[in-house]
Amino acid sequence: MSTRCHVATRKGLFTLDRGASGWSIGQVAFVGDNCTLVMHDARSGDLIAALNHGHFGIKMHRSKDGGANWSEIATPQYPAKPADYTPKAAPLEGKASDWSLKLVWALAPGGVDESGVVWCGTLPGGLFRSEDGGDSWSLNRPLWDDPLREEWFGGGADYPGIHSVCVDPRDARHVTVGVSCGGVWTTRNGGETWQLGGRGMRAEFMPPERAFEPNAQDPHLVAQCPANPDVLWVQHHNGIFKSTNAATSWTEISDVKPSTFGFAVAVHPHDADTAWFIPAVKDEKRYPMDGQVVVNRTRDGGETFETLTEGLPQSHAYDLVYRHALDVDETGDRLAFGSTTGSLWLSENGGGSWQTLAAHLPPIYAVRFEKARL
Amino acid sequence: MATLRFTQNIQRHVACPTREVEGGTLADVLEGYFRVHEQARGYVLDDQGKLRQHMTAFINGSQMRDRDQLSDPVPPDAVVDLVQALSGG
């Protein structure tokens, strides 16, 4: 059971530890700086943090001692655009994406048999891979060069981006990525070739005749069940979707109260039928319905949902939870999520009840448990 | 040789001491500096070699003009200041 949780925020990286008397903030790193994402690598124990310094660009740092000390590592770098190449304009923006890093939006360790491999999803639309724990990165050209990639478009952001990277525990060459907006893509050969697999996903924001177009989908987050990796859950821009065939096709789950809109989703590591969502008013308003922060949990594969409220604020709470700001530990018992207004909640009973760990943190972008080393 | 000075705000990320650098254009001067201080490059230029959006240079007190090619001439003994827009929250 995890006893450490990292919280990436607009003003630094906060680490919470569970001691004898409960959870408390221990280490604070990069205080004042915009820490947009953090990853714990259970294989090596390394931590990688993404920072956005604004004027000075995006930088990556790594700690090899649990966060006590950090060193700058390489940042993913887009290749130079060929001089004779005119990129296609994205359908909604009406202009092509820059070939330049705008945001680190996903970080995921490779397989247990791939020491040093780390995947990194970026805006605009890039998937990078490191084979040396972040000392160097290379852009996955097969996905970048796919003509359909130029049809991706931004969903809320000015550029499309890759926010989810799911590495199959059975076979690390099987990787599934989620794109806003560009659907769900899968490789079975470590990134040499990619398949677009979003049959059944529905994009309400598209013209009706294009609503089911896989490449136009806006999955806000893709979560894969480690014990049953063919099952994936998606919190999509217009609803909840589930696949039981490794992202080939999807079933929409509707009529979930108070809302099927949201950004975050977590799936139980041992039980593919159990997943958690944090609903919000769709879609341009984005706040908890009636000012009540709730967690929706299904334990029967989406047939029914419970709305969990114990310990969560039930009046005048306007906390939005971003896509990477919910996590579940390796047991499925401990969950934590953080909000745009700096609140952080944790459950030790699968979401049945919650405790407030912090109420005044900076806006929270990502919450990541430090899970047991493999 | 031109003297290249950096905003104080960058120094907490990467040391950018004032140096004298050879070069007839802003691009030459920056390249000469980054050859010695490679780690500073990514803080000033983006991954396509463009000056970062919210940074600019003054050459003898006059703001640079060519953000694309950094072709602004740098007279001998000029003072070049790399500064940032002050924004954010």
Coordinates of C-alpha atoms in Angstrom, one line a residue:
Chain A
M1 CA 0.0 0.0 0.0
S2 CA 1.4 3.3 -1.0
T3 CA 2.6 5.7 1.7
R4 CA 3.8 8.5 -0.5
C5 CA 2.1 10.7 -2.9
H6 CA 3.5 13.4 -5.2
V7 CA 1.4 16.5 -6.1
A8 CA 2.4 18.7 -9.1
T9 CA 1.1 22.2 -8.8
R10 CA 1.2 25.6 -10.4
K11 CA 3.7 26.6 -7.7
G12 CA 5.8 23.6 -7.0
L13 CA 6.0 19.9 -6.3
F14 CA 4.6 18.7 -2.9
T15 CA 5.3 15.2 -1.5
L16 CA 3.0 13.8 1.1
D17 CA 4.0 10.9 3.4
R18 CA 1.9 8.7 5.6
G19 CA 3.4 8.5 9.0
A20 CA 2.0 7.0 12.2
S21 CA -0.3 10.0 12.7
G22 CA -1.5 10.2 9.1
W23 CA -0.6 12.0 6.0
S24 CA 1.4 15.3 5.9
I25 CA 3.4 17.3 3.5
G26 CA 7.0 16.3 3.7
Q27 CA 9.2 17.5 0.9
V28 CA 8.6 20.6 -1.3
A29 CA 10.5 21.1 -4.5
F30 CA 10.6 23.8 -7.1
V31 CA 8.5 26.0 -4.9
G32 CA 7.1 28.9 -6.9
D33 CA 7.7 27.2 -10.2
N34 CA 5.1 25.7 -12.5
C35 CA 5.4 22.0 -12.1
T36 CA 3.0 20.5 -14.6
L37 CA 3.5 16.8 -14.2
V38 CA 5.4 14.2 -12.2
M39 CA 6.2 10.5 -12.7
H40 CA 7.5 7.9 -10.4
D41 CA 9.3 5.0 -12.0
A42 CA 8.7 1.9 -9.9
R43 CA 11.6 0.1 -11.7
S44 CA 14.3 2.5 -10.7
G45 CA 12.7 4.6 -8.0
D46 CA 13.5 7.7 -10.1
L47 CA 11.2 10.7 -10.1
I48 CA 10.8 12.9 -13.2
A49 CA 9.2 16.3 -13.0
A50 CA 8.1 18.6 -15.9
L51 CA 8.4 22.3 -15.3
N52 CA 7.1 25.1 -17.4
H53 CA 9.2 28.2 -16.8
G54 CA 7.1 30.3 -19.2
H55 CA 9.7 32.8 -20.5
F56 CA 12.5 30.2 -20.3
G57 CA 10.6 27.2 -21.7
I58 CA 9.8 23.7 -20.5
K59 CA 12.4 21.8 -18.6
M60 CA 12.6 18.3 -17.1
H61 CA 14.3 17.4 -13.9
R62 CA 15.0 14.0 -12.3
S63 CA 15.6 12.8 -8.8
K64 CA 17.4 9.6 -7.9
D65 CA 17.0 9.9 -4.2
G66 CA 13.2 10.2 -3.7
G67 CA 13.0 13.9 -4.3
A68 CA 15.7 15.2 -2.0
N69 CA 17.9 16.4 -4.9
W70 CA 17.0 17.1 -8.5
S71 CA 19.1 17.6 -11.6
E72 CA 18.0 18.9 -15.0
I73 CA 17.8 16.3 -17.7
A74 CA 17.0 16.5 -21.4
T75 CA 13.8 18.1 -22.7
P76 CA 12.0 16.5 -25.7
Q77 CA 13.0 18.4 -28.8
Y78 CA 11.0 18.4 -32.0
P79 CA 12.9 17.9 -35.2
A80 CA 13.5 20.8 -37.6
K81 CA 10.6 21.1 -40.1
P82 CA 11.9 20.2 -43.6
A83 CA 12.3 23.4 -45.6
D84 CA 10.2 22.0 -48.5
Y85 CA 7.4 20.8 -46.3
T86 CA 4.1 22.7 -45.8
P87 CA 2.2 21.2 -43.0
K88 CA -1.6 20.9 -43.3
A89 CA -3.7 23.3 -41.3
A90 CA -5.6 21.7 -38.4
P91 CA -9.3 21.5 -39.0
L92 CA -10.5 23.7 -36.2
E93 CA -7.5 26.0 -35.6
G94 CA -7.1 26.7 -39.4
K95 CA -3.4 26.6 -39.0
A96 CA -0.7 24.0 -38.6
S97 CA 0.8 23.1 -35.3
D98 CA 4.3 24.5 -34.6
W99 CA 7.0 21.9 -34.5
S100 CA 8.0 23.1 -31.1
L101 CA 7.4 21.9 -27.5
K102 CA 4.4 23.6 -25.8
L103 CA 3.7 21.2 -22.9
V104 CA 4.7 17.9 -21.4
W105 CA 1.4 16.2 -21.0
A106 CA 2.1 12.6 -20.3
L107 CA 4.9 10.6 -18.6
A108 CA 4.9 6.9 -18.3
P109 CA 7.6 4.3 -17.6
G110 CA 8.1 1.6 -20.2
G111 CA 7.7 -2.1 -19.4
V112 CA 9.4 -4.0 -16.5
D113 CA 11.7 -5.5 -19.1
E114 CA 12.6 -2.1 -20.6
S115 CA 14.9 -0.6 -18.0
G116 CA 15.3 3.1 -18.7
V117 CA 12.5 3.4 -21.2
V118 CA 10.1 6.4 -20.5
W119 CA 7.3 7.6 -22.8
C120 CA 6.5 11.3 -22.9
G121 CA 3.4 12.8 -24.6
T122 CA 3.4 16.4 -25.5
L123 CA 1.6 19.3 -27.1
P124 CA 1.6 19.6 -30.0
G125 CA 0.8 16.0 -30.8
G126 CA 4.2 14.5 -30.0
L127 CA 5.1 11.1 -28.5
F128 CA 8.7 10.9 -27.3
R129 CA 10.6 7.9 -26.0
S130 CA 13.7 7.9 -23.9
E131 CA 15.8 4.8 -23.4
D132 CA 18.0 6.2 -20.8
G133 CA 15.6 7.5 -18.1
G134 CA 15.3 10.9 -19.6
D135 CA 18.9 11.7 -20.6
S136 CA 17.8 11.9 -24.2
W137 CA 14.5 11.7 -26.1
S138 CA 13.5 10.9 -29.6
L139 CA 10.2 11.7 -31.4
N140 CA 8.2 8.7 -32.5
R141 CA 8.2 9.4 -36.2
P142 CA 5.7 6.8 -37.4
L143 CA 3.0 8.5 -35.3
W144 CA 4.2 12.0 -36.0
D145 CA 4.4 11.4 -39.7
D146 CA 1.0 9.7 -40.0
P147 CA -1.1 11.9 -42.3
L148 CA -4.0 11.6 -39.8
R149 CA -1.8 13.3 -37.2
E150 CA -2.2 16.6 -39.0
E151 CA -5.9 16.4 -38.7
W152 CA -5.7 16.4 -34.9
F153 CA -6.9 19.6 -33.2
G154 CA -6.8 21.2 -29.9
G155 CA -9.5 20.4 -27.3
G156 CA -9.5 23.4 -24.9
A157 CA -5.8 24.0 -25.7
D158 CA -4.5 25.7 -28.8
Y159 CA -2.8 22.6 -30.0
P160 CA -3.6 18.9 -30.0
G161 CA -1.7 16.8 -27.5
I162 CA -1.0 13.3 -26.1
H163 CA -2.0 13.1 -22.5
S164 CA -2.3 9.3 -21.9
V165 CA 0.3 6.6 -22.5
C166 CA -0.7 3.1 -21.3
V167 CA 1.9 0.4 -21.5
D168 CA 0.6 -3.2 -21.5
P169 CA 2.1 -5.0 -18.5
R170 CA 1.9 -8.3 -20.5
D171 CA 3.8 -6.9 -23.5
A172 CA 5.6 -3.5 -23.4
R173 CA 5.5 -3.3 -27.2
H174 CA 1.7 -2.9 -26.9
V175 CA 1.2 0.8 -26.1
T176 CA -2.1 2.8 -26.2
V177 CA -2.1 6.6 -26.3
G178 CA -4.9 9.1 -25.9
V179 CA -5.0 12.3 -27.9
S180 CA -7.1 15.4 -27.4
C181 CA -8.3 15.7 -30.0
G182 CA -7.2 12.7 -32.1
G183 CA -8.8 9.6 -30.5
V184 CA -7.0 6.5 -29.2
W185 CA -4.1 5.0 -31.0
T186 CA -2.4 1.7 -30.4
T187 CA 0.9 0.1 -31.4
R188 CA 1.7 -3.6 -31.1
N189 CA 5.4 -3.3 -32.0
G190 CA 6.8 -0.7 -29.7
G191 CA 5.8 2.3 -32.0
E192 CA 6.9 1.1 -35.4
T193 CA 3.3 1.2 -36.7
W194 CA 0.1 2.6 -35.2
Q195 CA -3.6 1.8 -35.5
L196 CA -6.4 4.2 -34.8
G197 CA -8.9 2.4 -32.7
G198 CA -11.8 4.4 -31.6
R199 CA -14.8 2.7 -33.1
G200 CA -17.9 3.5 -31.0
M201 CA -16.6 6.8 -29.5
R202 CA -18.9 9.7 -30.1
A203 CA -18.0 13.3 -30.3
E204 CA -21.0 15.5 -29.7
F205 CA -19.0 18.6 -30.7
M206 CA -18.6 17.4 -34.3
P207 CA -21.1 17.7 -37.1
P208 CA -23.5 14.8 -36.8
E209 CA -22.2 12.9 -39.8
R210 CA -18.7 13.0 -38.3
A211 CA -19.6 12.3 -34.7
F212 CA -18.2 8.8 -34.7
E213 CA -15.0 9.6 -36.6
P214 CA -12.3 8.0 -34.5
N215 CA -9.7 10.6 -35.3
A216 CA -11.9 13.5 -34.1
Q217 CA -12.5 12.1 -30.6
D218 CA -11.6 13.9 -27.4
P219 CA -10.7 11.3 -24.8
H220 CA -9.8 13.4 -21.8
L221 CA -7.9 10.5 -20.2
V222 CA -7.4 6.8 -21.0
A223 CA -6.9 4.4 -18.0
Q224 CA -5.9 0.8 -18.5
C225 CA -6.5 -2.0 -15.9
P226 CA -3.1 -3.5 -15.0
A227 CA -4.6 -6.9 -14.2
N228 CA -6.8 -7.0 -17.3
P229 CA -5.1 -4.7 -19.8
D230 CA -7.7 -5.3 -22.6
V231 CA -10.0 -3.3 -20.5
L232 CA -9.7 0.5 -20.8
W233 CA -11.8 3.3 -19.4
V234 CA -12.0 6.7 -20.9
Q235 CA -13.3 9.9 -19.5
H236 CA -14.3 11.5 -22.8
H237 CA -15.3 15.1 -23.5
N238 CA -18.9 14.0 -23.9
G239 CA -19.1 11.0 -21.7
I240 CA -17.7 7.8 -20.3
F241 CA -16.5 5.0 -22.6
K242 CA -15.2 1.5 -22.0
S243 CA -13.3 -0.9 -24.1
T244 CA -12.9 -4.6 -23.4
N245 CA -10.9 -5.4 -26.5
A246 CA -7.8 -3.3 -26.1
A247 CA -9.2 -0.1 -27.5
T248 CA -10.5 -1.6 -30.7
S249 CA -14.1 -0.6 -30.0
W250 CA -15.8 1.4 -27.3
T251 CA -19.2 1.4 -25.5
E252 CA -20.6 4.6 -24.3
I253 CA -22.0 4.6 -20.7
S254 CA -24.6 7.3 -20.3
D255 CA -27.2 8.4 -17.8
V256 CA -24.8 8.6 -14.9
K257 CA -25.7 11.2 -12.3
P258 CA -24.8 13.9 -11.7
S259 CA -22.9 14.1 -15.0
T260 CA -20.8 12.1 -17.3
F261 CA -18.5 15.0 -18.0
G262 CA -15.2 15.3 -16.4
F263 CA -11.5 14.9 -17.0
A264 CA -10.1 12.3 -14.6
V265 CA -10.6 8.5 -14.4
A266 CA -8.9 5.8 -12.4
V267 CA -9.3 2.1 -12.7
H268 CA -8.8 -0.5 -10.0
P269 CA -5.4 -2.2 -10.5
H270 CA -6.9 -5.7 -9.9
D271 CA -10.5 -5.3 -10.9
A272 CA -11.3 -4.0 -14.3
D273 CA -15.0 -3.5 -13.4
T274 CA -14.1 -0.9 -10.7
A275 CA -13.4 2.7 -11.9
W276 CA -13.7 6.1 -10.4
F277 CA -14.7 9.4 -12.1
I278 CA -15.0 13.0 -10.8
P279 CA -18.0 14.6 -12.6
A280 CA -18.5 18.2 -13.4
V281 CA -20.9 20.4 -15.3
K282 CA -20.3 20.1 -19.0
D283 CA -18.7 21.5 -20.7
E284 CA -17.7 25.2 -21.0
K285 CA -18.5 25.8 -17.4
R286 CA -16.7 23.0 -15.7
Y287 CA -17.4 23.0 -12.0
P288 CA -18.9 20.5 -9.6
M289 CA -22.7 20.1 -10.1
D290 CA -24.5 22.3 -7.5
G291 CA -21.1 23.1 -5.9
Q292 CA -20.8 19.6 -4.5
V293 CA -17.6 17.7 -4.9
V294 CA -18.4 14.0 -5.5
V295 CA -16.6 10.9 -6.8
N296 CA -18.5 8.4 -9.0
R297 CA -17.6 4.8 -8.6
T298 CA -18.7 1.8 -10.5
R299 CA -18.0 -1.7 -9.3
D300 CA -19.9 -3.6 -11.9
G301 CA -18.2 -2.5 -15.1
G302 CA -20.4 0.5 -15.6
E303 CA -23.8 -1.0 -15.1
T304 CA -24.4 1.1 -12.0
F305 CA -22.6 4.0 -10.3
E306 CA -22.4 5.1 -6.7
T307 CA -21.9 8.8 -5.9
L308 CA -19.5 9.0 -3.1
T309 CA -19.6 12.1 -0.9
E310 CA -18.4 11.3 2.6
G311 CA -15.7 13.7 3.7
L312 CA -16.1 15.8 0.5
P313 CA -17.4 19.4 0.6
Q314 CA -21.1 19.5 -0.3
S315 CA -21.8 23.2 -0.6
H316 CA -20.2 26.0 -2.5
A317 CA -17.2 24.0 -3.6
Y318 CA -16.0 24.9 -7.1
D319 CA -13.1 22.5 -7.4
L320 CA -12.4 21.2 -10.8
V321 CA -10.2 18.1 -11.1
Y322 CA -7.8 18.0 -14.0
R323 CA -7.1 14.7 -15.9
H324 CA -3.9 13.8 -14.2
A325 CA -5.0 14.9 -10.7
L326 CA -6.6 11.6 -9.6
D327 CA -4.7 8.4 -8.8
V328 CA -5.2 5.0 -7.2
D329 CA -2.4 3.1 -5.5
E330 CA -1.3 -0.5 -6.3
T331 CA -3.9 -2.0 -3.9
G332 CA -6.9 -0.1 -5.2
D333 CA -7.7 1.0 -1.6
R334 CA -5.9 4.3 -1.6
L335 CA -7.0 7.1 -3.9
A336 CA -6.1 10.8 -4.0
F337 CA -7.3 13.7 -6.0
G338 CA -6.5 17.4 -6.1
S339 CA -8.3 20.4 -7.5
T340 CA -7.8 23.6 -9.4
T341 CA -8.4 25.5 -6.2
G342 CA -5.7 23.7 -4.3
S343 CA -7.7 21.1 -2.3
L344 CA -6.3 17.6 -1.9
W345 CA -8.4 14.6 -0.7
L346 CA -7.4 11.1 0.0
S347 CA -9.3 7.9 0.7
E348 CA -8.0 4.7 2.3
N349 CA -11.1 2.6 1.6
G350 CA -11.6 2.7 -2.2
G351 CA -13.4 6.1 -2.1
G352 CA -15.9 5.2 0.6
S353 CA -14.8 8.1 2.7
W354 CA -12.3 10.9 2.1
Q355 CA -10.1 13.1 4.3
T356 CA -8.9 16.6 3.3
L357 CA -5.1 16.6 3.3
A358 CA -4.7 20.2 2.1
A359 CA -7.0 23.1 1.3
H360 CA -4.7 25.8 0.3
L361 CA -2.2 24.3 -2.2
P362 CA -1.6 26.0 -5.5
P363 CA -3.8 24.8 -8.4
I364 CA -3.1 21.0 -8.7
Y365 CA -2.2 19.5 -12.1
A366 CA -1.2 16.0 -11.2
V367 CA -1.4 13.6 -8.3
R368 CA 0.8 10.4 -8.4
F369 CA 1.2 7.8 -5.7
E370 CA 4.6 6.3 -5.3
K371 CA 3.8 2.7 -5.9
A372 CA 5.7 -0.3 -4.7
R373 CA 8.8 -1.2 -6.6
L374 CA 8.5 -4.1 -8.9
Chain B
M1 CA 33.9 42.3 -29.1
A2 CA 30.4 42.8 -27.9
T3 CA 29.4 42.4 -24.3
L4 CA 26.5 40.1 -23.7
R5 CA 24.5 40.6 -20.5
F6 CA 21.5 38.5 -19.3
T7 CA 18.4 39.3 -17.2
Q8 CA 18.9 38.5 -13.6
N9 CA 15.8 36.3 -13.6
I10 CA 17.5 33.6 -15.7
Q11 CA 20.4 33.2 -13.3
R12 CA 18.5 31.0 -10.8
H13 CA 17.9 28.5 -13.6
V14 CA 21.2 28.6 -15.3
A15 CA 24.3 30.7 -14.7
C16 CA 24.7 33.2 -17.5
P17 CA 27.7 35.4 -16.6
T18 CA 28.3 38.5 -18.6
R19 CA 30.9 37.8 -21.3
E20 CA 32.6 39.4 -24.3
V21 CA 31.7 37.6 -27.5
E22 CA 32.7 37.9 -31.1
G23 CA 30.1 38.4 -33.8
G24 CA 28.6 40.7 -36.3
T25 CA 25.0 39.8 -35.8
L26 CA 22.8 39.0 -32.9
A27 CA 22.7 35.4 -34.1
D28 CA 26.5 35.2 -34.2
V29 CA 26.9 36.7 -30.7
L30 CA 24.4 34.3 -29.2
E31 CA 25.9 31.3 -30.9
G32 CA 29.3 32.4 -29.7
Y33 CA 28.0 32.6 -26.1
F34 CA 26.2 29.3 -26.2
R35 CA 29.3 27.5 -27.5
V36 CA 30.8 28.3 -24.1
H37 CA 27.6 28.1 -22.1
E38 CA 25.6 25.4 -23.9
Q39 CA 23.1 24.9 -21.1
A40 CA 21.9 28.5 -21.5
R41 CA 20.8 27.8 -25.1
G42 CA 17.5 26.1 -24.2
Y43 CA 16.5 28.9 -21.8
V44 CA 16.9 31.6 -24.5
L45 CA 16.0 29.8 -27.7
D46 CA 13.3 27.2 -28.3
D47 CA 13.8 23.8 -29.8
Q48 CA 13.7 25.3 -33.3
G49 CA 16.4 27.8 -32.5
K50 CA 14.0 30.7 -32.3
L51 CA 14.2 33.4 -29.6
R52 CA 11.7 32.4 -27.0
Q53 CA 8.4 34.3 -27.3
H54 CA 8.7 36.4 -24.2
M55 CA 12.4 37.3 -24.5
T56 CA 14.0 40.1 -26.4
A57 CA 17.3 41.7 -26.9
F58 CA 18.5 45.3 -26.8
I59 CA 21.6 46.3 -28.8
N60 CA 23.2 49.4 -27.3
G61 CA 19.8 50.2 -25.8
S62 CA 17.8 49.7 -29.0
Q63 CA 15.3 46.9 -29.2
M64 CA 16.1 44.1 -31.8
R65 CA 13.9 43.9 -34.9
D66 CA 14.5 40.6 -36.6
R67 CA 13.1 37.9 -34.3
D68 CA 13.1 35.3 -37.1
Q69 CA 16.7 35.3 -38.2
L70 CA 18.3 37.4 -35.4
S71 CA 20.1 39.3 -38.2
D72 CA 20.3 42.6 -36.3
P73 CA 23.8 44.0 -36.7
V74 CA 25.9 44.1 -33.6
P75 CA 28.6 46.9 -33.8
P76 CA 32.0 46.2 -32.3
D77 CA 32.1 47.0 -28.6
A78 CA 28.3 47.0 -28.4
V79 CA 26.5 46.1 -25.3
V80 CA 23.7 43.5 -25.9
D81 CA 21.1 42.9 -23.2
L82 CA 18.9 39.7 -23.1
V83 CA 15.8 40.6 -21.2
Q84 CA 12.4 39.0 -20.6
A85 CA 8.9 40.4 -20.6
L86 CA 7.7 40.6 -17.0
S87 CA 4.4 38.7 -17.0
G88 CA 2.8 35.7 -15.5
G89 CA 1.4 34.9 -12.1

